[in-house]
Amino acid sequence: MCGIAGLIWKGGVTSDIGSEMTQMLQALKHRGPDSTGFALYGKGEEGVHILRFKVAEQEDMKTGFDIHKQVIERKAAVDTRLEEMGADVTAREDATDYAFRYHFKFGGDLKRLIDFIEDIEGVEILSVGKGLELIKDLGDAALVSEQYGLNGFVGTHAIGHTRMATESDVDIRSAHPYWAYPFNDVSVVHNGQLTNYWTNRRDLERRGHRFMSNCDSELIAVYIADRIDQGEELEAAMTRSIDELDGVFTYLVATGNQLGMAKDVMGAKPMVLYESDEFVGLASEEVAIRSIFPREIDTWDPYQGEVKVWAA
Amino acid sequence: MGSVTTSHDMGLHEEQLAGRTQQMYFSASEEENYTYPWAYEVDYDKSAEFDAADMGISEINLKIRELMKSGHGTITVQNPRAKHSLGVGILNRLNLKFEGSLGYFGCGLIDGPNVHITGRVGWSCAENMMAGTVVIEKNAGSLFGAAIRGGDLVCKGQAGARVGIDQKGGTIIVGDSVGAFTGFMMQRGRMIILGDDRSR
């Protein structure tokens, strides 16, 4: 079933989006308790990339014998490769035993750097961006938020997802949001099923894109990334996706300064929208928006085939 | 019922249907058909109100039932805050008012009450309604009035996709536009849309 949520403060206003998104996703917990993910957009620093990556699945950490040693080795390999490529790591944080957050400065080809790091077995880059920080793990929103210390995260916009696994496994690899590899700051959350997944995936793979999971939602991230790469604007890419992707879906896309939503032509999946002069909130159910605006507000459901984009 | 041959006359079955129906053998003059045997005796002049902000879904629905049991015919629920499944399964005469918005499945499976909602409703409002009226001041989500068999359902704002899907009776009035598959599998009843059909 899955629940998705998005919020954006207009006009460059910042807020505690970490707590706001946690509350929204916690209100949607009943739509999917398997995993929770956040894509939070902070202000960032000029010239500094934020790297979020993991070196093991939570499941592996509980069951494997060698995994704890491997985690250390994998992390060391990431450090070595970053240094080899000439990236200047300015800060390192352990979010958990298996997930990390780095700040680095890098002037070279980002895609090559990312490919080189992901070539290490077991290492998956969750996001690279100037403002984007992507966090996903098993459990409900309150748990993940607590684990990764997201309350108090200040930024302009965010998207999030609570997952009920239907098409693929319960693990971090298949959890949303998806980062649109290898583009700075692009992420996607999706509620629905794509029916022409393999046709599109083969097409995108032939053009050199990589897929980390078998989850159909990842396709949307890669698809949007591909369109942006070809010089299309976000809104145009999303409008095209309505025709080119089959199935039932409602998805949200965020970039460094934009938030967009798209709904399939049958309008099969829910989305409730609240828009005021300073704020836009979207969620699968109104309860999520109400968790941060308890007062009476005017909301509506966007229609089938609609695409909307807002700027921070 | 005059000369109309019904399935009852033909001896196919003997049970009497309860509630209002469009089948011919229904006798409107029999007053017991208007209420369920277990319906509560309520007085419209006896009113009550309560704040639902910190209450759970079952708690709110049970509270409504308790108030009906004690004879309250007019109930106002404040701050429903878009919670799901509120005001469901009411098979009684009742004036019910929600001061705020309902989530999914609001006022589903009702037979008889007059409901007024000052906010909006989510998916599947008044699903399978048998009789009564539901008036919504703002917008409605998808599946508005799915499978209703009777009663009047009014949304003053816009409604989402699949309005009146599988409708088998009653009247749905929407003040603004409706989405894809409106009236899909509709078999009987009336639907009045004052805005656009957004599926075209």
PDB file of N, CA and C in Angstrom, chain B residues 12-49:
ATOM      1  N   LEU B  12     -41.037 -17.681  -3.303  1.00  0.00           N
ATOM      2  CA  LEU B  12     -39.605 -17.931  -3.368  1.00  0.00           C
ATOM      3  C   LEU B  12     -38.941 -17.731  -2.004  1.00  0.00           C
ATOM      4  N   HIS B  13     -39.420 -16.760  -1.277  1.00  0.00           N
ATOM      5  CA  HIS B  13     -38.889 -16.564   0.069  1.00  0.00           C
ATOM      6  C   HIS B  13     -39.900 -15.798   0.904  1.00  0.00           C
ATOM      7  N   GLU B  14     -39.694 -15.797   2.180  1.00  0.00           N
ATOM      8  CA  GLU B  14     -40.701 -15.215   3.071  1.00  0.00           C
ATOM      9  C   GLU B  14     -40.190 -14.072   3.918  1.00  0.00           C
ATOM     10  N   GLU B  15     -38.886 -13.937   3.993  1.00  0.00           N
ATOM     11  CA  GLU B  15     -38.381 -12.916   4.926  1.00  0.00           C
ATOM     12  C   GLU B  15     -38.686 -11.513   4.418  1.00  0.00           C
ATOM     13  N   GLN B  16     -38.915 -10.614   5.373  1.00  0.00           N
ATOM     14  CA  GLN B  16     -39.222  -9.227   5.033  1.00  0.00           C
ATOM     15  C   GLN B  16     -37.928  -8.419   5.083  1.00  0.00           C
ATOM     16  N   LEU B  17     -37.632  -7.686   4.026  1.00  0.00           N
ATOM     17  CA  LEU B  17     -36.435  -6.859   4.052  1.00  0.00           C
ATOM     18  C   LEU B  17     -36.631  -5.682   4.988  1.00  0.00           C
ATOM     19  N   ALA B  18     -35.582  -5.282   5.637  1.00  0.00           N
ATOM     20  CA  ALA B  18     -35.650  -4.106   6.501  1.00  0.00           C
ATOM     21  C   ALA B  18     -35.050  -2.923   5.751  1.00  0.00           C
ATOM     22  N   GLY B  19     -35.463  -1.739   6.121  1.00  0.00           N
ATOM     23  CA  GLY B  19     -34.927  -0.548   5.477  1.00  0.00           C
ATOM     24  C   GLY B  19     -35.671  -0.241   4.203  1.00  0.00           C
ATOM     25  N   ARG B  20     -35.261   0.844   3.560  1.00  0.00           N
ATOM     26  CA  ARG B  20     -35.942   1.224   2.325  1.00  0.00           C
ATOM     27  C   ARG B  20     -35.265   0.554   1.146  1.00  0.00           C
ATOM     28  N   THR B  21     -36.030   0.172   0.197  1.00  0.00           N
ATOM     29  CA  THR B  21     -35.462  -0.476  -0.973  1.00  0.00           C
ATOM     30  C   THR B  21     -36.319  -0.121  -2.170  1.00  0.00           C
ATOM     31  N   GLN B  22     -35.793  -0.346  -3.351  1.00  0.00           N
ATOM     32  CA  GLN B  22     -36.578  -0.038  -4.540  1.00  0.00           C
ATOM     33  C   GLN B  22     -37.318  -1.254  -5.061  1.00  0.00           C
ATOM     34  N   GLN B  23     -37.291  -2.351  -4.341  1.00  0.00           N
ATOM     35  CA  GLN B  23     -38.035  -3.525  -4.795  1.00  0.00           C
ATOM     36  C   GLN B  23     -39.532  -3.302  -4.590  1.00  0.00           C
ATOM     37  N   MET B  24     -40.317  -3.832  -5.491  1.00  0.00           N
ATOM     38  CA  MET B  24     -41.745  -3.492  -5.540  1.00  0.00           C
ATOM     39  C   MET B  24     -42.553  -3.976  -4.343  1.00  0.00           C
ATOM     40  N   TYR B  25     -42.175  -5.072  -3.743  1.00  0.00           N
ATOM     41  CA  TYR B  25     -43.036  -5.626  -2.689  1.00  0.00           C
ATOM     42  C   TYR B  25     -42.883  -4.917  -1.355  1.00  0.00           C
ATOM     43  N   PHE B  26     -42.116  -3.856  -1.341  1.00  0.00           N
ATOM     44  CA  PHE B  26     -41.922  -3.097  -0.120  1.00  0.00           C
ATOM     45  C   PHE B  26     -43.186  -2.310   0.206  1.00  0.00           C
ATOM     46  N   SER B  27     -43.638  -2.382   1.423  1.00  0.00           N
ATOM     47  CA  SER B  27     -44.834  -1.664   1.808  1.00  0.00           C
ATOM     48  C   SER B  27     -44.477  -0.457   2.661  1.00  0.00           C
ATOM     49  N   ALA B  28     -44.642   0.740   2.068  1.00  0.00           N
ATOM     50  CA  ALA B  28     -44.206   1.958   2.736  1.00  0.00           C
ATOM     51  C   ALA B  28     -45.059   2.285   3.947  1.00  0.00           C
ATOM     52  N   SER B  29     -46.274   1.729   3.972  1.00  0.00           N
ATOM     53  CA  SER B  29     -47.169   2.110   5.059  1.00  0.00           C
ATOM     54  C   SER B  29     -46.813   1.420   6.375  1.00  0.00           C
ATOM     55  N   GLU B  30     -46.078   0.364   6.275  1.00  0.00           N
ATOM     56  CA  GLU B  30     -45.735  -0.334   7.509  1.00  0.00           C
ATOM     57  C   GLU B  30     -44.611   0.393   8.215  1.00  0.00           C
ATOM     58  N   GLU B  31     -44.967   1.010   9.319  1.00  0.00           N
ATOM     59  CA  GLU B  31     -44.014   1.916   9.951  1.00  0.00           C
ATOM     60  C   GLU B  31     -42.767   1.212  10.480  1.00  0.00           C
ATOM     61  N   GLU B  32     -42.933  -0.056  10.831  1.00  0.00           N
ATOM     62  CA  GLU B  32     -41.768  -0.772  11.375  1.00  0.00           C
ATOM     63  C   GLU B  32     -40.639  -0.912  10.340  1.00  0.00           C
ATOM     64  N   ASN B  33     -40.989  -0.693   9.065  1.00  0.00           N
ATOM     65  CA  ASN B  33     -39.965  -0.784   8.041  1.00  0.00           C
ATOM     66  C   ASN B  33     -39.003   0.399   8.076  1.00  0.00           C
ATOM     67  N   TYR B  34     -39.398   1.466   8.752  1.00  0.00           N
ATOM     68  CA  TYR B  34     -38.549   2.648   8.773  1.00  0.00           C
ATOM     69  C   TYR B  34     -37.446   2.575   9.812  1.00  0.00           C
ATOM     70  N   THR B  35     -37.584   1.716  10.739  1.00  0.00           N
ATOM     71  CA  THR B  35     -36.549   1.621  11.778  1.00  0.00           C
ATOM     72  C   THR B  35     -36.167   0.159  11.974  1.00  0.00           C
ATOM     73  N   TYR B  36     -34.952  -0.010  12.435  1.00  0.00           N
ATOM     74  CA  TYR B  36     -34.522  -1.351  12.786  1.00  0.00           C
ATOM     75  C   TYR B  36     -35.104  -1.689  14.152  1.00  0.00           C
ATOM     76  N   PRO B  37     -35.354  -2.949  14.402  1.00  0.00           N
ATOM     77  CA  PRO B  37     -35.919  -3.322  15.711  1.00  0.00           C
ATOM     78  C   PRO B  37     -35.025  -2.896  16.869  1.00  0.00           C
ATOM     79  N   TRP B  38     -33.715  -2.825  16.601  1.00  0.00           N
ATOM     80  CA  TRP B  38     -32.793  -2.486  17.685  1.00  0.00           C
ATOM     81  C   TRP B  38     -32.423  -0.988  17.700  1.00  0.00           C
ATOM     82  N   ALA B  39     -33.122  -0.181  16.874  1.00  0.00           N
ATOM     83  CA  ALA B  39     -32.788   1.249  16.800  1.00  0.00           C
ATOM     84  C   ALA B  39     -33.074   1.939  18.132  1.00  0.00           C
ATOM     85  N   TYR B  40     -32.277   2.950  18.442  1.00  0.00           N
ATOM     86  CA  TYR B  40     -32.477   3.679  19.695  1.00  0.00           C
ATOM     87  C   TYR B  40     -33.537   4.753  19.506  1.00  0.00           C
ATOM     88  N   GLU B  41     -34.308   4.965  20.540  1.00  0.00           N
ATOM     89  CA  GLU B  41     -35.302   6.027  20.523  1.00  0.00           C
ATOM     90  C   GLU B  41     -34.583   7.334  20.842  1.00  0.00           C
ATOM     91  N   VAL B  42     -34.494   8.248  19.874  1.00  0.00           N
ATOM     92  CA  VAL B  42     -33.764   9.493  20.136  1.00  0.00           C
ATOM     93  C   VAL B  42     -34.659  10.702  19.951  1.00  0.00           C
ATOM     94  N   ASP B  43     -34.275  11.782  20.635  1.00  0.00           N
ATOM     95  CA  ASP B  43     -35.036  13.031  20.577  1.00  0.00           C
ATOM     96  C   ASP B  43     -34.131  14.094  19.952  1.00  0.00           C
ATOM     97  N   TYR B  44     -34.569  14.632  18.794  1.00  0.00           N
ATOM     98  CA  TYR B  44     -33.741  15.618  18.092  1.00  0.00           C
ATOM     99  C   TYR B  44     -33.431  16.858  18.937  1.00  0.00           C
ATOM    100  N   ASP B  45     -34.303  17.155  19.866  1.00  0.00           N
ATOM    101  CA  ASP B  45     -34.097  18.352  20.702  1.00  0.00           C
ATOM    102  C   ASP B  45     -33.076  18.124  21.810  1.00  0.00           C
ATOM    103  N   LYS B  46     -32.749  16.880  22.035  1.00  0.00           N
ATOM    104  CA  LYS B  46     -31.765  16.586  23.072  1.00  0.00           C
ATOM    105  C   LYS B  46     -30.385  16.510  22.407  1.00  0.00           C
ATOM    106  N   SER B  47     -29.571  17.517  22.660  1.00  0.00           N
ATOM    107  CA  SER B  47     -28.300  17.571  21.926  1.00  0.00           C
ATOM    108  C   SER B  47     -27.090  17.408  22.839  1.00  0.00           C
ATOM    109  N   ALA B  48     -26.001  16.983  22.218  1.00  0.00           N
ATOM    110  CA  ALA B  48     -24.746  16.790  22.954  1.00  0.00           C
ATOM    111  C   ALA B  48     -23.592  17.116  22.024  1.00  0.00           C
ATOM    112  N   GLU B  49     -22.475  17.531  22.604  1.00  0.00           N
ATOM    113  CA  GLU B  49     -21.283  17.720  21.772  1.00  0.00           C
ATOM    114  C   GLU B  49     -20.055  17.284  22.542  1.00  0.00           C
TER     115      GLU B  49
END
